[in-house]
mmCIF file of C-alpha atoms in Angstrom:
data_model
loop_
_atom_site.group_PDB
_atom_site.id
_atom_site.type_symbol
_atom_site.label_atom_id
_atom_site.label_comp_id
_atom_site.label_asym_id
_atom_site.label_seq_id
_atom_site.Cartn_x
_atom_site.Cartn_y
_atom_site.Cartn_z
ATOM 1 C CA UNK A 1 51.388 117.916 92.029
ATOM 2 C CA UNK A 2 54.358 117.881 89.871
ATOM 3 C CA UNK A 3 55.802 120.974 91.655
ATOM 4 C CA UNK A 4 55.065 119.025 95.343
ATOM 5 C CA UNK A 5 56.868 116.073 93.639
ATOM 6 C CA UNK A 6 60.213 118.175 92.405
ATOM 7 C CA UNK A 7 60.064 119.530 96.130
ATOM 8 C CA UNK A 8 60.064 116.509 97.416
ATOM 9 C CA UNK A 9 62.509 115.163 95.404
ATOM 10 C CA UNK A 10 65.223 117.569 95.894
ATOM 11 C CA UNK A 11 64.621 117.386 99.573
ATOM 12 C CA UNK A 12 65.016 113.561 99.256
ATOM 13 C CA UNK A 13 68.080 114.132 97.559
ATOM 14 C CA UNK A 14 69.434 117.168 100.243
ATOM 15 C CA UNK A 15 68.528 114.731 103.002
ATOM 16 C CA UNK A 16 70.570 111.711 101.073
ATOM 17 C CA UNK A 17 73.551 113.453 100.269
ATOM 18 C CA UNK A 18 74.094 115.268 103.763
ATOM 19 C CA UNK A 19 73.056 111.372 105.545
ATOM 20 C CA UNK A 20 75.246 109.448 103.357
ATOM 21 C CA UNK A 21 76.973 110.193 100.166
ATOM 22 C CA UNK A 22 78.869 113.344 101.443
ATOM 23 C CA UNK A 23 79.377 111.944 105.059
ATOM 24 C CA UNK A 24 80.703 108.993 103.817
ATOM 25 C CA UNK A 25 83.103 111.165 101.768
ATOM 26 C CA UNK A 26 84.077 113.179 105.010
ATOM 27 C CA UNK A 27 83.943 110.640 107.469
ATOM 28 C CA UNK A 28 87.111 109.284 107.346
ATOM 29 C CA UNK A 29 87.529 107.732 110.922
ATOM 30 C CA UNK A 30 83.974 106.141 110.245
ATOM 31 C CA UNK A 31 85.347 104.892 106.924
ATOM 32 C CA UNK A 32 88.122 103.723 108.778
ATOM 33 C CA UNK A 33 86.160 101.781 111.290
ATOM 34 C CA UNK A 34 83.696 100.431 108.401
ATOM 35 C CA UNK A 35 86.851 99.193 106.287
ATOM 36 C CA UNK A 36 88.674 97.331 109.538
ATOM 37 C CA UNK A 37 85.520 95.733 110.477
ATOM 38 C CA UNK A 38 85.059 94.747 107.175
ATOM 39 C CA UNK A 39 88.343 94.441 105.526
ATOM 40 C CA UNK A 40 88.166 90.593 105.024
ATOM 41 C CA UNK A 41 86.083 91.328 102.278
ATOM 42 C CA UNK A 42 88.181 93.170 100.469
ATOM 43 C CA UNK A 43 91.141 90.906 98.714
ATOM 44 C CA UNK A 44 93.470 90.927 96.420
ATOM 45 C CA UNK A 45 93.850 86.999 94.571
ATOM 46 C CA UNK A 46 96.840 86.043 93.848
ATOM 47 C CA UNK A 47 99.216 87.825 91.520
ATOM 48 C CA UNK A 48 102.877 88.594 89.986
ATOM 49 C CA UNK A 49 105.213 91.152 91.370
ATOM 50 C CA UNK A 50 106.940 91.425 87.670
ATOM 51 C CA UNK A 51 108.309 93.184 85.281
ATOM 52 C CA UNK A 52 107.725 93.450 81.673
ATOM 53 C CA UNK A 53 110.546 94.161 79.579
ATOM 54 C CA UNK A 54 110.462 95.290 76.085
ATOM 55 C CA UNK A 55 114.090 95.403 74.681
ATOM 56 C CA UNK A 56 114.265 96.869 70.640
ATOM 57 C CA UNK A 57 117.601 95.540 70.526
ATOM 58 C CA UNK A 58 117.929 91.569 70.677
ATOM 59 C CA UNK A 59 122.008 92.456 71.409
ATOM 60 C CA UNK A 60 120.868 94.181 74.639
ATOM 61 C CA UNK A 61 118.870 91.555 75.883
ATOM 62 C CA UNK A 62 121.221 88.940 77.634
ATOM 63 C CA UNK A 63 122.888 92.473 79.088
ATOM 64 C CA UNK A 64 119.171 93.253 80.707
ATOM 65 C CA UNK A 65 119.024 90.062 81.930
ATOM 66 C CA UNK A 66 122.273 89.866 83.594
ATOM 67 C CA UNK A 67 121.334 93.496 84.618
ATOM 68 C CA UNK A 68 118.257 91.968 86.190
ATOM 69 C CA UNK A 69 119.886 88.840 87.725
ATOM 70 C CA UNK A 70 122.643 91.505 89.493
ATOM 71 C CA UNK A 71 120.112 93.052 91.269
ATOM 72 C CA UNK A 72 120.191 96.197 89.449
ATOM 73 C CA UNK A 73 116.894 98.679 90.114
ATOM 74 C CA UNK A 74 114.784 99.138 86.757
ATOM 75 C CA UNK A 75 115.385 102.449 87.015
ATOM 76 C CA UNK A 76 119.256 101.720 87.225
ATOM 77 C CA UNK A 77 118.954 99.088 83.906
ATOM 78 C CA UNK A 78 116.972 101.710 82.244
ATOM 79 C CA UNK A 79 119.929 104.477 82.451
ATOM 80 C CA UNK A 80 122.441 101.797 81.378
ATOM 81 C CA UNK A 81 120.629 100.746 78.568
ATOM 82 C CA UNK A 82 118.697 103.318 77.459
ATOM 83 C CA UNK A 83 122.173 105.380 76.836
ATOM 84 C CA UNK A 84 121.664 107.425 73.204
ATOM 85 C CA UNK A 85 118.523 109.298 72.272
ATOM 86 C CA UNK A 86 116.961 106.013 70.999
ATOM 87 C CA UNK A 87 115.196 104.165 73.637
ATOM 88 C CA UNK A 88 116.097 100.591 73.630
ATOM 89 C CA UNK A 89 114.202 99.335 76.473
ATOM 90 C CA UNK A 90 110.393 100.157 78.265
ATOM 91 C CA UNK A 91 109.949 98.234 81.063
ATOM 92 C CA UNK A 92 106.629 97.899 82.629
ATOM 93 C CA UNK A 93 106.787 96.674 86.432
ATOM 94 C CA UNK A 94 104.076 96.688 88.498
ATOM 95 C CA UNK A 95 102.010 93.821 90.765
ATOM 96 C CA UNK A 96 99.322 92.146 88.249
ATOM 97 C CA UNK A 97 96.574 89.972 88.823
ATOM 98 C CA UNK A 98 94.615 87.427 86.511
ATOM 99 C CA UNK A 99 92.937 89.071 83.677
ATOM 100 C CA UNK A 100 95.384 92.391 84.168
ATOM 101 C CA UNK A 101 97.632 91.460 80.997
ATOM 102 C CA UNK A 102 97.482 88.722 78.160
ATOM 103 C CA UNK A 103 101.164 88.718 78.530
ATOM 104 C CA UNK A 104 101.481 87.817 82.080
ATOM 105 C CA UNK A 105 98.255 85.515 81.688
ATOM 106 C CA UNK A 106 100.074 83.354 79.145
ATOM 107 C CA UNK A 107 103.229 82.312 81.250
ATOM 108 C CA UNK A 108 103.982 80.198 84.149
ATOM 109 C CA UNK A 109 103.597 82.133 87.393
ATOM 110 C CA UNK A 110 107.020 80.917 88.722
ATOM 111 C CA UNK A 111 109.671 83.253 89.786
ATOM 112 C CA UNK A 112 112.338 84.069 87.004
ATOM 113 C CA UNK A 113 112.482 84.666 83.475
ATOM 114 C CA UNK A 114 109.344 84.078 80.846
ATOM 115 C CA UNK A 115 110.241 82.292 77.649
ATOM 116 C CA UNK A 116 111.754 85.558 74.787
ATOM 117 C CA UNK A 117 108.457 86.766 72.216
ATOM 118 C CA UNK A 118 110.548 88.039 69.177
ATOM 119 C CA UNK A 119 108.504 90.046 66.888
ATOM 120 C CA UNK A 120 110.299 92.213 64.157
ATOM 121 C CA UNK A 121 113.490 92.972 66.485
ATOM 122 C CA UNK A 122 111.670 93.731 69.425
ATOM 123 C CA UNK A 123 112.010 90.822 72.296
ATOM 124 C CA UNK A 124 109.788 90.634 75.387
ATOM 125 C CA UNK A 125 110.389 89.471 78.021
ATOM 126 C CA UNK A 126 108.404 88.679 81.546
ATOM 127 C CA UNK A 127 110.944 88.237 84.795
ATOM 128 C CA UNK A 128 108.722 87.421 87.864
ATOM 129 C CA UNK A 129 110.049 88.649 91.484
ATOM 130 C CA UNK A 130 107.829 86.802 93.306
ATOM 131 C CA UNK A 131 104.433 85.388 93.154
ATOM 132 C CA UNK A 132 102.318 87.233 96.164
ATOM 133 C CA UNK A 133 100.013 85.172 98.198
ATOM 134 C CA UNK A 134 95.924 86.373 98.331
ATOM 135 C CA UNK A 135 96.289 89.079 101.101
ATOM 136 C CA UNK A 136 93.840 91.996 102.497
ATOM 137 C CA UNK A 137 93.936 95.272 100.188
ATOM 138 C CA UNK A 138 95.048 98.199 102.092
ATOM 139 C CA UNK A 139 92.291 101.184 102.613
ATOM 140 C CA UNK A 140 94.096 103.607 100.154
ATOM 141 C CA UNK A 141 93.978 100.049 97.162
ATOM 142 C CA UNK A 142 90.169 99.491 97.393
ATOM 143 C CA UNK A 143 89.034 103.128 98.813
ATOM 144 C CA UNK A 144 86.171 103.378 96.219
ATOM 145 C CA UNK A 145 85.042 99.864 96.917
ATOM 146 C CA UNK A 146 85.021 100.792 100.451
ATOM 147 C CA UNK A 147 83.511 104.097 100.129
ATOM 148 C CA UNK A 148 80.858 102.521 97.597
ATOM 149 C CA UNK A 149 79.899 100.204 100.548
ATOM 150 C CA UNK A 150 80.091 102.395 103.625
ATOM 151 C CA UNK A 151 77.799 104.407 101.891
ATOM 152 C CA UNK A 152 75.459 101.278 101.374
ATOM 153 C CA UNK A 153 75.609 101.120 104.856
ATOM 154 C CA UNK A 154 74.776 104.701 106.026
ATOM 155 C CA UNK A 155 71.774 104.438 104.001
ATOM 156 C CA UNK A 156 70.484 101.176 105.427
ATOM 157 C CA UNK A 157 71.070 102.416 109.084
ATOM 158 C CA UNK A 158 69.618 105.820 108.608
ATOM 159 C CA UNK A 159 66.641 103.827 106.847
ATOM 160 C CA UNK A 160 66.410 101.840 109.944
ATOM 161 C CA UNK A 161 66.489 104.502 112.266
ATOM 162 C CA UNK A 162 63.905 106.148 110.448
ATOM 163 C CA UNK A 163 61.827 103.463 110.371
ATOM 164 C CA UNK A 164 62.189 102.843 114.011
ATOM 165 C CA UNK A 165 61.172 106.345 114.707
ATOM 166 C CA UNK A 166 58.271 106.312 112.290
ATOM 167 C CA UNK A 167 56.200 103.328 112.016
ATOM 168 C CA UNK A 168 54.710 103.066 108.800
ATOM 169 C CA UNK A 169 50.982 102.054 108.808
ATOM 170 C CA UNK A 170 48.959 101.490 105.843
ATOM 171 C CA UNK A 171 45.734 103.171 105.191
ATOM 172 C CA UNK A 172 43.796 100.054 104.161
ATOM 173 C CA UNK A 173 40.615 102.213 102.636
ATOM 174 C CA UNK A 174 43.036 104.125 100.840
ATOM 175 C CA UNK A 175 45.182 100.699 99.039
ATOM 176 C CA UNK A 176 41.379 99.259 98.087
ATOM 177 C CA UNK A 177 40.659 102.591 95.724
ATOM 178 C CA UNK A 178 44.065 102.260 94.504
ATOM 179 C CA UNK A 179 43.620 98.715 93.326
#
């Protein structure tokens, strides 16, 4: 019995994996038509397009803000600041949502500059580009989401189709013994 039940087990799991975990994996125009049927489910809230700058040197920072307010690239404030083998400014830019940082959590979510955190010569500083609007997540931003999902759904259609094909019938006799 327990070698019938290891049989059937790794036949279960054959089966499953070649119905829906790998062919979710290699379908990729099936992914593709699962996500834009479905891609109103998957949303980014709202969040910061921002920067946060971490200057070591409290003379530099009015010159990173004017940098900023110039239109200067990060990566173009970064070479003019970060000039000698000390590195005087990090800057961490990215889009961030609620929850993402305590930093960005704890200032307005206005475009511009944050209010200056000094701590022992270092200042921070947030400057917000722009505050995006809730929006649809691209296929390559919430792939394993998607994946996770379309996989959810291979296995509930093949379960249907199996179940269509084979009716399943209790053996009434059989459930009275068991109970």
């Amino acid at each position: 019995a327990l070698m019938g039940e290891y049989r059937d087990g790794i036949l279960l799991f054959d089966l499953t994996d070649q119905k829906v975990w790998s062919k979710a994996v290699k379908d990729t125009l099936g992914l593709e038509a699962f996500y834009q049927k479905n891609k109103n489910s998957y949303r980014w809230d709202t969040r910061l397009d921002a920067g946060i700058y971490t200057v070591k040197d409290t003379k530099a920072v009015q010159k990173v803000k004017n940098f900023i307010k110039s239109g200067l690239s990060d990566n173009d404030i970064l070479k003019e600041v970060n000039t000698d083998s000390l590195q005087v400014l990090t800057i961490e830019s990215a889009k961030f949502s609620r929850k993402d940082n305590k930093l960005i959590d704890s200032i307005p979510w206005t475009p511009g500059f944050s209010n200056d955190i000094v701590n022992a010569g270092t200042t921070v500083f947030v400057y917000v580009r722009k505050v995006l609007k809730p929006e649809v997540k691209e296929l390559n931003e919430a792939k394993g989401l998607i994946t996770a999902d379309y996989q959810n759904y291979l296995e509930k259609e093949w379960i249907t189709s199996l179940r269509a094909k084979y009716p399943v019938a209790v053996n009434k006799e059989v459930l009275a013994k068991i109970k």
